[in-house]
Amino acid sequence: MKVFKEIYDYRELLKTNIKKEVRGKYKGSWLGVLWTFLNPLLMLAVYAFVFPYILRVKTDNYTIFMIVALIPWNFFTSAIQQGTGCVVANGNILKKVYFPREIIPISITTSQLINFFITCIIMFAFIIFSGVGFSIHILLFPLLVLIQYILTLALTFLLSSLTVFAHDIDHFVSIALTLGFYATPVVYQASMLPQKFQWAMKVNPMAVLVESYRSILYYHKMPDIFLLIIWFLISIVLLVLNYLIFKKLEKSFVEEL
């Protein structure tokens, strides 16, 4: 309860940080917040050409097949990339002013969540105008977003605190995310993997989430609820554990920075 009380007491600072992250990302650029739409659209254009026409991936409505996975994946990678070095990036402020240090990773993850909701406008527009449309299963969309947010915040707490003591983690994270992109069925069907590797789709939380987004938005069917519940519980446990690690290491932040 003390945690929530502290965050509530500093809620204005949290709001200010989130606004700064959302608005400041493209500050000074000509197109500003439009880049939030343009970045996924440009990526979509590349993949929508390469995979169906060059690699000959045969999937109906491939653009929709991919976009419902690509946009959630972008939310995850953007939050992790930015969140990993967020404590180090705010080192000067940490030395001068006291505030709950967890506000930094929370504001990064939440600002990326807001960007995700903005880019969902593109995703929903594609779904509607392509004729794929929506089904009753879209009611599960908030649950998927919640699980992804908790998981992402949990990882951000851990990585941001560890990076204070080992800056190389930032580089390892970039490599891991690149490998993770190909280990997650964003641009291909999970069924394309040989049977002996199908277990990897169950132990990779982003694979479970991506397949679940695709189930409710593209296939119009129920995702694997059992797996979702398992990863929901695991994400909560990870959030608590990683938060405790963050609070433990927090005592040495100023020294190390």
PDB file of N, CA and C in Angstrom, residues 3 12-13 29 47-48 63 71 90 97 104 125 129 138 153 160 162 167 174 183 186 195 204 224 239 250:
ATOM      1  N   VAL A   3       3.600   1.690  -1.539  1.00  0.00           N
ATOM      2  CA  VAL A   3       4.018   1.927  -2.929  1.00  0.00           C
ATOM      3  C   VAL A   3       2.979   2.765  -3.660  1.00  0.00           C
ATOM      4  N   GLU A  12       1.196  14.003  -9.963  1.00  0.00           N
ATOM      5  CA  GLU A  12       1.377  15.117 -10.901  1.00  0.00           C
ATOM      6  C   GLU A  12       2.701  14.998 -11.635  1.00  0.00           C
ATOM      7  N   LEU A  13       3.727  14.571 -10.899  1.00  0.00           N
ATOM      8  CA  LEU A  13       5.033  14.357 -11.525  1.00  0.00           C
ATOM      9  C   LEU A  13       4.949  13.223 -12.537  1.00  0.00           C
ATOM     10  N   SER A  29      10.806  17.888 -34.657  1.00  0.00           N
ATOM     11  CA  SER A  29      10.662  17.315 -36.002  1.00  0.00           C
ATOM     12  C   SER A  29       9.494  17.985 -36.715  1.00  0.00           C
ATOM     13  N   TYR A  47       7.394  -4.858 -45.020  1.00  0.00           N
ATOM     14  CA  TYR A  47       7.092  -6.270 -44.771  1.00  0.00           C
ATOM     15  C   TYR A  47       5.986  -6.785 -45.690  1.00  0.00           C
ATOM     16  N   ALA A  48       5.000  -5.939 -45.957  1.00  0.00           N
ATOM     17  CA  ALA A  48       3.881  -6.354 -46.809  1.00  0.00           C
ATOM     18  C   ALA A  48       4.339  -6.600 -48.241  1.00  0.00           C
ATOM     19  N   THR A  63      -1.511  -8.328 -45.053  1.00  0.00           N
ATOM     20  CA  THR A  63      -1.313  -7.039 -44.391  1.00  0.00           C
ATOM     21  C   THR A  63      -1.983  -7.030 -43.020  1.00  0.00           C
ATOM     22  N   ILE A  71       2.117  -4.176 -34.534  1.00  0.00           N
ATOM     23  CA  ILE A  71       1.898  -3.009 -33.671  1.00  0.00           C
ATOM     24  C   ILE A  71       2.060  -3.362 -32.186  1.00  0.00           C
ATOM     25  N   ASN A  90      18.299   9.666 -16.671  1.00  0.00           N
ATOM     26  CA  ASN A  90      17.803  10.654 -15.706  1.00  0.00           C
ATOM     27  C   ASN A  90      18.732  10.804 -14.508  1.00  0.00           C
ATOM     28  N   VAL A  97      17.117  15.834  -6.968  1.00  0.00           N
ATOM     29  CA  VAL A  97      15.764  15.906  -6.412  1.00  0.00           C
ATOM     30  C   VAL A  97      15.308  14.526  -5.954  1.00  0.00           C
ATOM     31  N   ILE A 104      10.073   6.751 -12.968  1.00  0.00           N
ATOM     32  CA  ILE A 104      10.773   6.822 -14.263  1.00  0.00           C
ATOM     33  C   ILE A 104      10.388   5.645 -15.171  1.00  0.00           C
ATOM     34  N   ALA A 125      -8.307   0.746 -38.447  1.00  0.00           N
ATOM     35  CA  ALA A 125      -8.724   1.263 -39.755  1.00  0.00           C
ATOM     36  C   ALA A 125      -8.456   0.219 -40.845  1.00  0.00           C
ATOM     37  N   PHE A 129     -11.423  -1.416 -43.135  1.00  0.00           N
ATOM     38  CA  PHE A 129     -11.472  -1.160 -44.582  1.00  0.00           C
ATOM     39  C   PHE A 129     -11.030  -2.350 -45.429  1.00  0.00           C
ATOM     40  N   ILE A 138     -13.145  -9.407 -29.785  1.00  0.00           N
ATOM     41  CA  ILE A 138     -12.396  -8.181 -29.526  1.00  0.00           C
ATOM     42  C   ILE A 138     -12.552  -7.736 -28.068  1.00  0.00           C
ATOM     43  N   LEU A 153       6.318  -3.678 -18.063  1.00  0.00           N
ATOM     44  CA  LEU A 153       6.731  -2.894 -16.896  1.00  0.00           C
ATOM     45  C   LEU A 153       7.658  -3.706 -15.997  1.00  0.00           C
ATOM     46  N   SER A 160      16.173  -1.537 -16.252  1.00  0.00           N
ATOM     47  CA  SER A 160      16.579  -0.158 -15.963  1.00  0.00           C
ATOM     48  C   SER A 160      17.454  -0.087 -14.719  1.00  0.00           C
ATOM     49  N   LEU A 162      19.382  -2.689 -13.478  1.00  0.00           N
ATOM     50  CA  LEU A 162      20.644  -3.386 -13.738  1.00  0.00           C
ATOM     51  C   LEU A 162      21.577  -2.574 -14.628  1.00  0.00           C
ATOM     52  N   HIS A 167      26.358  -0.922 -18.017  1.00  0.00           N
ATOM     53  CA  HIS A 167      25.796  -0.226 -19.183  1.00  0.00           C
ATOM     54  C   HIS A 167      25.744  -1.106 -20.432  1.00  0.00           C
ATOM     55  N   SER A 174      19.344  -4.808 -27.151  1.00  0.00           N
ATOM     56  CA  SER A 174      19.105  -4.546 -28.577  1.00  0.00           C
ATOM     57  C   SER A 174      19.255  -5.816 -29.407  1.00  0.00           C
ATOM     58  N   ALA A 183      12.055 -14.874 -33.353  1.00  0.00           N
ATOM     59  CA  ALA A 183      11.586 -15.997 -32.540  1.00  0.00           C
ATOM     60  C   ALA A 183      10.101 -15.867 -32.210  1.00  0.00           C
ATOM     61  N   VAL A 186       5.641 -12.817 -35.717  1.00  0.00           N
ATOM     62  CA  VAL A 186       5.083 -11.527 -36.123  1.00  0.00           C
ATOM     63  C   VAL A 186       4.799 -11.519 -37.614  1.00  0.00           C
ATOM     64  N   GLN A 195       7.284 -29.169 -35.642  1.00  0.00           N
ATOM     65  CA  GLN A 195       6.576 -29.592 -34.428  1.00  0.00           C
ATOM     66  C   GLN A 195       7.495 -29.608 -33.209  1.00  0.00           C
ATOM     67  N   ASN A 204       7.592 -18.376 -24.800  1.00  0.00           N
ATOM     68  CA  ASN A 204       7.865 -16.994 -25.205  1.00  0.00           C
ATOM     69  C   ASN A 204       6.593 -16.179 -24.982  1.00  0.00           C
ATOM     70  N   ASP A 224      -5.769 -19.050 -26.766  1.00  0.00           N
ATOM     71  CA  ASP A 224      -5.532 -20.078 -25.755  1.00  0.00           C
ATOM     72  C   ASP A 224      -5.650 -19.429 -24.373  1.00  0.00           C
ATOM     73  N   LEU A 239       6.454  -8.850 -12.017  1.00  0.00           N
ATOM     74  CA  LEU A 239       6.345  -7.432 -11.680  1.00  0.00           C
ATOM     75  C   LEU A 239       6.711  -7.195 -10.216  1.00  0.00           C
ATOM     76  N   GLU A 250      17.994   0.501  -5.939  1.00  0.00           N
ATOM     77  CA  GLU A 250      17.761   1.943  -5.969  1.00  0.00           C
ATOM     78  C   GLU A 250      18.642   2.715  -4.989  1.00  0.00           C
TER      79      GLU A 250
END
